[in-house]
Coordinates of C-alpha atoms and ligand atoms in Angstrom, one line a residue:
X21 CA -23.9 -39.3 32.6
X22 CA -23.5 -37.2 29.8
X23 CA -21.2 -38.6 26.6
X24 CA -18.6 -36.8 24.4
X25 CA -16.6 -38.3 21.9
X26 CA -15.9 -41.4 22.0
X27 CA -18.1 -41.2 24.6
X28 CA -15.5 -42.2 27.1
X29 CA -16.9 -42.8 30.7
X30 CA -14.9 -41.9 33.5
X31 CA -15.9 -43.3 36.8
X32 CA -14.7 -41.5 40.0
X33 CA -14.2 -42.9 43.4
X34 CA -13.6 -40.6 46.2
X35 CA -14.6 -37.3 46.2
X36 CA -12.2 -35.0 47.4
X37 CA -9.7 -32.7 46.6
X38 CA -8.2 -35.0 43.7
X39 CA -11.2 -36.8 43.0
X40 CA -13.4 -33.7 42.3
X41 CA -10.7 -31.4 40.5
X42 CA -11.0 -34.6 37.8
X43 CA -14.3 -35.0 37.8
X44 CA -14.1 -30.4 37.1
X45 CA -11.9 -31.3 34.5
X46 CA -13.2 -33.5 32.7
X47 CA -16.8 -32.2 32.7
X48 CA -14.9 -28.9 31.3
X49 CA -13.2 -31.0 28.1
X50 CA -16.7 -32.2 27.6
X51 CA -16.1 -36.5 29.1
X52 CA -18.7 -38.2 30.8
X53 CA -17.6 -38.6 34.8
X54 CA -19.9 -39.7 38.0
X55 CA -18.2 -39.6 41.2
X56 CA -19.0 -42.0 44.7
X57 CA -18.3 -40.8 48.1
X58 CA -18.1 -43.3 50.5
X59 CA -19.1 -39.6 53.1
X60 CA -22.9 -39.3 53.5
X61 CA -22.7 -35.4 53.1
X62 CA -20.5 -32.4 51.6
X63 CA -19.0 -31.8 55.1
X64 CA -16.1 -34.5 54.5
X65 CA -13.3 -35.5 57.4
X66 CA -11.2 -34.3 59.5
X67 CA -8.2 -33.2 56.7
X68 CA -7.3 -29.9 58.2
X69 CA -8.9 -26.0 57.2
X70 CA -6.5 -24.4 55.7
X71 CA -4.7 -25.3 52.3
X72 CA -1.3 -23.6 51.0
X73 CA -1.4 -23.7 47.4
X74 CA 1.8 -24.1 45.1
X75 CA 2.0 -21.7 41.6
X76 CA 1.9 -25.4 40.3
X77 CA -1.6 -26.2 42.4
X78 CA -3.0 -23.0 40.9
X79 CA -2.2 -23.6 38.0
X80 CA -4.0 -27.1 37.9
X81 CA -7.0 -25.9 40.0
X82 CA -7.3 -23.1 36.7
X83 CA -7.2 -25.8 34.2
X84 CA -9.5 -28.3 35.6
X85 CA -12.2 -25.2 37.4
X86 CA -14.7 -23.5 35.4
X87 CA -14.3 -20.0 35.0
X88 CA -16.8 -18.8 37.5
X89 CA -15.4 -21.5 40.2
X90 CA -12.1 -19.7 39.7
X91 CA -13.7 -16.2 40.0
X92 CA -15.4 -17.8 43.5
X93 CA -11.5 -19.6 44.6
X94 CA -9.8 -15.9 44.2
X95 CA -12.5 -13.5 45.9
X96 CA -12.7 -16.4 48.3
X97 CA -8.3 -17.3 49.4
X98 CA -6.0 -16.0 51.9
X99 CA -5.6 -12.2 51.2
X100 CA -2.4 -12.5 54.2
X101 CA 0.3 -15.0 53.4
X102 CA 3.1 -13.0 51.0
X103 CA 4.9 -12.4 54.1
X104 CA 6.7 -15.5 54.4
X105 CA 7.2 -17.2 57.3
X106 CA 7.8 -15.8 60.9
X107 CA 10.4 -18.2 62.8
X108 CA 11.1 -18.2 66.7
X109 CA 11.6 -20.0 70.3
X110 CA 9.3 -20.7 72.1
X111 CA 10.3 -17.0 73.3
X112 CA 9.6 -15.7 70.4
X113 CA 13.1 -14.9 70.3
X114 CA 13.8 -15.2 65.8
X115 CA 15.3 -18.0 64.5
X116 CA 17.6 -18.3 60.9
X117 CA 15.1 -20.3 58.5
X118 CA 15.1 -20.6 55.1
X119 CA 14.1 -18.4 53.0
X120 CA 10.6 -18.7 51.5
X121 CA 10.3 -17.8 47.7
X122 CA 6.6 -17.5 45.6
X123 CA 7.3 -16.3 42.1
X124 CA 3.4 -14.3 42.2
X125 CA 4.4 -12.7 45.7
X126 CA 2.6 -9.4 44.4
X127 CA -0.1 -10.9 42.8
X128 CA -3.3 -9.5 43.5
X129 CA -5.6 -12.1 42.5
X130 CA -3.0 -15.0 43.2
X131 CA -4.7 -17.9 45.3
X132 CA -2.1 -19.7 47.9
X133 CA -4.2 -20.7 50.9
X134 CA -7.4 -21.6 50.9
X135 CA -10.1 -22.2 52.8
X136 CA -10.5 -26.2 52.7
X137 CA -14.5 -26.6 53.2
X138 CA -14.6 -23.9 50.6
X139 CA -12.4 -25.8 48.3
X140 CA -14.6 -28.6 48.7
X141 CA -18.0 -26.8 47.2
X142 CA -16.3 -24.8 44.9
X143 CA -15.2 -27.5 43.9
X144 CA -18.2 -29.2 44.2
X145 CA -20.8 -26.7 42.1
X146 CA -21.9 -27.6 39.5
X147 CA -21.4 -31.3 39.2
X148 CA -24.7 -32.0 41.4
X149 CA -25.9 -35.0 39.5
X150 CA -22.8 -35.7 38.9
X151 CA -22.2 -36.2 42.4
X152 CA -23.3 -39.4 45.2
X153 CA -23.2 -39.6 48.1
X154 CA -23.0 -42.2 50.8
X155 CA -21.2 -45.1 48.0
X156 CA -18.6 -46.6 50.2
X157 CA -16.4 -48.5 47.0
X158 CA -15.8 -52.2 47.7
X159 CA -14.7 -54.3 45.0
X160 CA -14.1 -53.8 41.0
X161 CA -14.6 -56.2 38.0
X162 CA -13.3 -56.1 34.5
X163 CA -16.0 -57.1 32.1
X164 CA -14.4 -58.9 28.3
X165 CA -15.9 -55.3 26.1
X166 CA -13.1 -53.6 28.0
X167 CA -15.8 -51.6 30.6
X168 CA -15.1 -51.8 34.1
X169 CA -17.6 -52.2 37.2
X170 CA -17.6 -50.1 40.7
X171 CA -19.7 -52.2 43.8
X172 CA -20.9 -50.2 46.7
X173 CA -21.6 -51.7 49.9
X174 CA -25.2 -50.7 50.0
X175 CA -25.6 -53.6 46.8
X176 CA -25.4 -50.6 43.5
X177 CA -22.7 -50.8 40.9
X178 CA -21.6 -48.3 38.5
X179 CA -19.4 -48.9 34.5
X180 CA -17.2 -46.8 32.6
X181 CA -14.2 -47.3 30.6
X182 CA -12.1 -46.2 32.9
X183 CA -11.8 -46.5 37.2
X184 CA -10.2 -43.9 38.8
X185 CA -8.5 -44.5 43.1
X186 CA -8.9 -41.3 44.2
X187 CA -9.8 -42.6 47.7
X188 CA -7.1 -41.0 49.0
X189 CA -4.0 -42.0 51.5
X190 CA -6.3 -45.6 53.0
X191 CA -7.5 -46.3 48.8
X192 CA -8.4 -49.5 48.6
X193 CA -8.6 -49.8 44.6
X194 CA -5.0 -48.9 45.0
X195 CA -4.4 -52.5 45.6
X196 CA -6.4 -53.6 42.1
X197 CA -3.0 -52.1 40.4
X198 CA -1.0 -53.7 41.8
X199 CA 0.4 -50.8 44.0
X200 CA 0.8 -52.2 47.2
X201 CA 2.6 -50.0 49.7
X202 CA 1.0 -48.5 51.8
X203 CA 1.9 -44.8 53.2
X204 CA 4.7 -45.2 55.9
X205 CA 4.7 -43.2 59.5
X206 CA 6.6 -40.8 59.9
X207 CA 6.4 -41.0 63.8
X208 CA 4.9 -38.2 63.9
X209 CA 2.4 -36.7 65.7
X210 CA 0.4 -33.5 65.5
X211 CA -2.9 -32.2 67.0
X212 CA -4.9 -29.5 64.3
X213 CA -6.5 -27.1 65.4
X214 CA -8.6 -24.0 64.2
X215 CA -8.4 -20.9 65.9
X216 CA -10.8 -18.7 65.3
X217 CA -9.4 -14.9 64.2
X218 CA -12.3 -12.9 66.7
X219 CA -11.6 -9.0 67.2
X220 CA -11.5 -9.2 71.1
X221 CA -7.9 -12.1 70.1
X222 CA -7.0 -9.6 67.1
X223 CA -6.7 -7.0 70.0
X224 CA -4.0 -9.0 72.0
X225 CA -2.3 -10.6 69.3
X226 CA 1.6 -8.7 69.3
X227 CA 2.9 -6.9 65.9
X228 CA 5.0 -10.2 65.6
X229 CA 2.2 -12.4 65.9
X230 CA 0.0 -10.6 63.0
X231 CA -1.1 -12.1 59.7
X232 CA 1.5 -14.2 59.5
X233 CA 2.3 -17.6 58.9
X234 CA 4.7 -18.6 62.3
X235 CA 6.4 -21.7 63.4
X236 CA 7.5 -21.8 66.4
X237 CA 10.5 -23.9 68.0
X238 CA 10.3 -25.0 70.8
X239 CA 13.2 -26.0 72.9
X240 CA 11.9 -29.0 74.1
X241 CA 10.3 -31.1 71.6
X242 CA 6.7 -29.3 70.7
X243 CA 6.8 -27.3 67.2
X244 CA 3.6 -24.9 66.6
X245 CA 2.1 -23.7 63.0
X246 CA 0.0 -20.6 63.1
X247 CA -1.7 -20.3 59.6
X248 CA -4.2 -17.3 59.4
X249 CA -6.9 -17.7 56.9
X250 CA -7.6 -13.9 56.3
X251 CA -10.6 -14.5 53.2
X252 CA -10.5 -11.9 50.8
X253 CA -14.1 -12.0 50.7
X254 CA -16.3 -14.0 53.1
X255 CA -17.6 -16.9 52.0
X256 CA -21.1 -16.3 51.5
X257 CA -20.7 -13.0 50.3
X258 CA -18.7 -13.6 47.2
X259 CA -21.1 -16.9 46.5
X260 CA -23.6 -14.2 46.3
X261 CA -21.8 -12.0 44.2
X262 CA -20.8 -14.6 41.8
X263 CA -22.6 -17.9 42.2
X264 CA -26.3 -16.9 43.9
X265 CA -27.9 -19.7 45.0
X266 CA -24.8 -21.5 45.6
X267 CA -24.2 -23.2 48.8
X268 CA -21.7 -21.7 50.8
X269 CA -21.4 -21.4 54.3
X270 CA -20.0 -18.5 55.5
X271 CA -17.1 -18.6 58.3
X272 CA -14.7 -16.3 59.6
X273 CA -10.8 -16.1 59.3
X274 CA -9.2 -18.1 61.7
X275 CA -5.7 -19.8 62.6
X276 CA -5.1 -23.3 61.7
X277 CA -3.4 -24.4 64.4
X278 CA -0.5 -27.5 63.8
X279 CA 1.0 -28.9 67.0
X280 CA 3.9 -31.5 66.5
X281 CA 5.9 -34.1 68.1
X282 CA 7.6 -36.7 68.1
X283 CA 5.5 -40.1 68.8
X284 CA 7.7 -41.2 71.6
X285 CA 7.5 -37.7 73.2
X286 CA 3.8 -37.5 73.8
X287 CA 4.7 -39.3 76.9
X288 CA 1.2 -41.6 75.7
X289 CA 1.1 -45.0 73.8
X290 CA 0.2 -44.5 70.4
X291 CA -3.9 -46.2 70.9
X292 CA -4.3 -43.1 73.7
X293 CA -2.7 -40.9 71.9
X294 CA -4.9 -40.7 68.3
X295 CA -7.7 -41.3 69.8
X296 CA -7.7 -37.8 72.2
X297 CA -10.4 -35.5 71.1
X298 CA -11.0 -31.9 71.6
X299 CA -10.8 -30.5 75.4
X300 CA -8.4 -33.0 76.2
X301 CA -5.9 -32.5 73.1
X302 CA -6.3 -29.3 73.8
X303 CA -5.4 -29.6 77.5
X304 CA -2.7 -31.5 76.0
X305 CA -1.1 -28.7 74.4
X306 CA -1.4 -26.6 77.0
X307 CA 0.4 -28.4 79.8
X308 CA 3.3 -29.0 77.1
X309 CA 3.5 -25.0 76.1
X310 CA 3.3 -23.9 80.2
X311 CA 7.1 -22.0 80.2
X312 CA 6.1 -20.1 76.3
X313 CA 5.8 -16.7 75.8
X314 CA 2.2 -15.1 77.0
X315 CA 1.0 -13.6 73.3
X316 CA 1.5 -18.1 72.1
X317 CA -0.1 -18.8 75.7
X318 CA -2.7 -16.1 74.8
X319 CA -3.7 -17.6 71.3
X320 CA -4.1 -21.1 72.0
X321 CA -6.7 -19.9 74.6
X322 CA -8.9 -18.9 71.7
X323 CA -8.6 -22.4 69.7
X324 CA -12.3 -24.0 68.8
X325 CA -12.2 -27.1 70.9
X326 CA -15.1 -29.2 68.4
X327 CA -12.3 -28.5 65.2
X328 CA -9.5 -30.6 66.9
X329 CA -7.9 -33.4 65.9
X330 CA -4.2 -36.1 65.9
X331 CA -2.8 -37.2 63.0
X332 CA 0.1 -39.7 62.3
X333 CA 2.0 -38.2 59.6
X334 CA 2.4 -40.4 56.7
X335 CA 4.0 -40.7 53.5
X336 CA 4.5 -42.9 50.4
X337 CA 7.7 -43.6 49.1
X338 CA 9.3 -44.4 47.2
X339 CA 6.1 -44.1 44.4
X340 CA 5.4 -47.5 43.6
X341 CA 4.3 -47.4 39.3
X342 CA 1.6 -49.9 38.2
X343 CA 0.7 -52.2 34.7
X344 CA -1.4 -49.0 32.8
X345 CA -4.2 -49.8 32.3
X346 CA -8.6 -48.7 33.0
X347 CA -7.9 -48.0 37.1
X348 CA -5.7 -45.3 37.6
X349 CA -5.3 -44.0 40.7
X350 CA -4.4 -40.3 42.0
X351 CA -4.1 -38.5 44.8
X352 CA -3.1 -39.5 48.5
X353 CA -4.3 -42.7 46.6
X354 CA -0.4 -43.6 45.3
X355 CA 1.4 -40.5 46.9
X356 CA 0.5 -39.2 50.5
X357 CA 2.9 -36.6 51.9
X358 CA 3.4 -35.3 54.7
X359 CA 1.1 -32.3 55.5
X360 CA 4.6 -30.4 56.7
X361 CA 5.1 -29.3 52.3
X362 CA 2.1 -28.2 51.9
X363 CA 1.6 -30.3 48.7
X364 CA 0.3 -32.8 48.8
X365 CA -3.2 -31.4 47.9
X366 CA -1.6 -29.9 44.8
X367 CA 0.2 -32.5 43.8
X368 CA -3.3 -34.3 43.5
X369 CA -4.7 -31.2 41.9
X370 CA -2.2 -31.3 39.4
X371 CA -2.5 -35.2 38.7
X372 CA -6.2 -34.1 38.1
X373 CA -5.2 -31.4 35.5
X374 CA -2.6 -34.2 33.7
X375 CA -4.5 -37.0 33.6
X376 CA -7.9 -34.7 32.2
X377 CA -5.9 -33.6 29.0
X378 CA -4.2 -37.7 28.6
X379 CA -7.9 -39.1 28.4
X380 CA -9.5 -36.1 26.5
X381 CA -6.8 -37.5 24.0
X382 CA -7.9 -41.0 24.2
X383 CA -11.5 -39.7 24.3
X384 CA -10.8 -38.0 20.4
X385 CA -9.2 -41.4 20.0
X386 CA -5.3 -40.3 19.7
X387 CA -4.2 -42.6 21.9
X388 CA -5.7 -45.6 23.9
X389 CA -6.4 -45.9 27.3
X390 CA -3.7 -47.6 28.2
X391 CA -1.7 -45.4 26.3
X392 CA -3.4 -42.2 28.1
X393 CA -2.3 -43.7 31.7
X394 CA 1.1 -44.8 30.9
X395 CA 1.1 -40.8 29.8
X396 CA -0.4 -39.8 33.4
X397 CA 1.9 -42.4 34.7
X398 CA 5.5 -40.9 33.2
X399 CA 4.6 -36.9 33.9
X400 CA 3.3 -37.8 37.7
X401 CA 6.2 -39.9 38.6
X402 CA 8.6 -37.3 38.3
X403 CA 6.3 -34.3 39.5
X404 CA 5.0 -36.3 43.0
X405 CA 8.3 -37.9 43.6
X406 CA 9.8 -34.5 43.9
X407 CA 7.2 -33.0 45.5
X408 CA 7.5 -36.2 47.9
X409 CA 10.7 -35.5 48.6
X410 CA 10.4 -31.4 48.8
X411 CA 7.7 -32.4 51.3
X412 CA 9.8 -35.1 53.3
X413 CA 12.6 -32.1 54.1
X414 CA 10.1 -29.0 54.9
X415 CA 9.4 -32.4 57.3
X416 CA 12.7 -32.8 58.0
X417 CA 13.4 -28.8 58.6
X418 CA 11.0 -28.0 60.7
X419 CA 10.3 -31.1 62.6
X420 CA 13.8 -32.1 63.1
X421 CA 13.2 -36.0 64.2
X422 CA 11.6 -37.7 61.7
X423 CA 11.7 -41.5 61.0
X424 CA 12.6 -42.1 57.1
X425 CA 15.2 -43.2 55.9
X426 CA 16.2 -40.5 51.9
X427 CA 17.6 -43.6 50.6
X428 CA 14.4 -45.0 50.4
X429 CA 13.4 -42.3 47.5
X430 CA 16.7 -42.7 45.1
X431 CA 15.0 -46.1 45.2
X432 CA 13.5 -45.1 41.9
X433 CA 11.9 -48.2 40.1
Ligands
FAD23 C1 -4.2 -32.4 58.3 C2 -3.8 -32.1 57.4 C3 -3.1 -31.3 56.4 C4 -2.9 -31.2 55.6 N1 -2.7 -29.6 54.8 C5 -2.2 -29.4 53.3 C6 -2.0 -28.6 52.8 O1 -1.9 -27.3 53.7 N2 -1.2 -28.4 51.0 C7 -1.3 -29.4 50.6 O2 -1.4 -29.6 49.2 N3 -2.1 -30.4 51.3 C8 -2.5 -30.5 52.5 N4 -2.5 -32.3 53.4 C9 -2.9 -32.8 51.9 C10 -4.2 -33.4 51.4 O3 -5.0 -32.9 52.3 C11 -4.2 -34.2 50.9 O4 -3.0 -35.2 49.9 C12 -5.4 -34.5 49.3 O5 -7.3 -34.5 50.3 C13 -5.2 -35.6 48.5 O6 -6.7 -35.9 47.5 P1 -7.1 -36.9 47.2 O7 -8.9 -36.2 46.3 O8 -6.1 -37.5 46.5 O9 -7.6 -37.3 49.3 P2 -8.4 -37.6 49.9 O10 -9.1 -35.4 49.7 O11 -8.2 -37.4 51.1 O12 -9.9 -37.5 49.2 C14 -10.2 -39.4 49.0 C15 -12.0 -39.2 48.7 O13 -12.1 -40.5 49.2 C16 -13.4 -41.3 49.6 N5 -13.0 -42.4 49.8 C17 -12.0 -43.1 50.9 N6 -12.1 -44.3 50.6 C18 -13.8 -44.3 49.8 C19 -14.5 -45.6 49.2 N7 -14.2 -46.8 49.5 N8 -15.5 -45.7 48.5 C20 -16.2 -44.3 49.0 N9 -15.5 -43.3 48.8 C21 -14.0 -43.2 49.8 C22 -13.4 -40.3 51.1 O14 -14.2 -40.6 52.4 C23 -13.1 -38.9 50.5 O15 -13.3 -37.7 50.5 C24 -3.6 -31.9 54.6 C25 -3.6 -33.5 54.8 C26 -3.8 -34.2 56.4 C27 -4.3 -34.3 56.8

């Protein structure tokens, strides 16, 4: 671990979107950082395939990433998202919907959607010496000298001045700062899929399904989203040009599909629905869409069956505050959001940028670590509460039925 001005050493638990972006930001700012991730490798788990990146998320990523990594992200971003969202019923009859605007609409170098695997590799780029895989955090202890020690299942430890809980929605570490609330189940069950945009499928697609974010509202319950990921430059080619030697797995263009319904509409006990895998999940989707427009049925036929998984959609609301100190939660550990708003990862990277600024001030001796934690907390609470409200509104509009009483959002601590 390298050290900086005051030599602040930051230990991050969790090498997901938030933890890695924070590590990039801290390193760019000259602080010492090390990341501990339970996964054995970079490959990660089921969290979807394509991520929408908001203007705020893009700004935060650019703030944290070195220039070469930014260039890589720009080169591999989605090239076909400037068309807004098209809404249909299951017969592909256009439906009214909200106008979606993006101040970056015409910008040629905007990053408004990325492939999740590519993003993770870009976030890892240059951090080889700082990220430790196969390290499952179990507990921490605060020493009298102010340092914090993280313990891992393999018996090893890591010591720092600050310990970051970037361990996601099921965070173990958030409880250590007194954040007790688990994300709430919104009652929505979603099947995520990846549908390669192979030439045969492109040829069969009607104009209305080409290159657009399509949302289909089935009259009998299910909703289907098709989100295109069309790389500006294929990842391996972009890495070859911009970062030779960087391992960036190649990928073809694809649709990320999301097939959602209320828990009570699956016709299955929850445990059974959530335990389903590939083949069975796609049969489930096919069975629920027998009367749908043939073009939609065609798209579904091209699904990559193995790359399919079910999710119970959850949200943290309201966001709980904590006593500011040396343990600081970021991302889903403190504010999980439904994927429908496409804001969870964006908020996690905003946390990374905000916390980097606050810890840099502490490193320069301008404030204490507790004061830095407090500054970050105050800023985060504002934008994350707004993002949670947005994601819940989008969930309500797009899914029609969610188990959520909005009045809890007003319960600002
Ligand atoms: C299917 C799906 C689609 C989504 N789509 C979007 C989207 O389009 N746009 C958007 O902005 N957001 C989206 N989100 C939300 C987004 O993925 C999350 O908000 C974001 O990943 C949160 O980042 P994080 O770093 O807090 O947590 P994560 O990315 O979940 O990372 C947490 C990390 O901590 C590790 N970890 C956990 N426990 C331990 C432990 N004990 N020890 C060590 N490591 C540990 C995990 O392995 C993981 O790598 C989506 C979420 C899902 C599930």
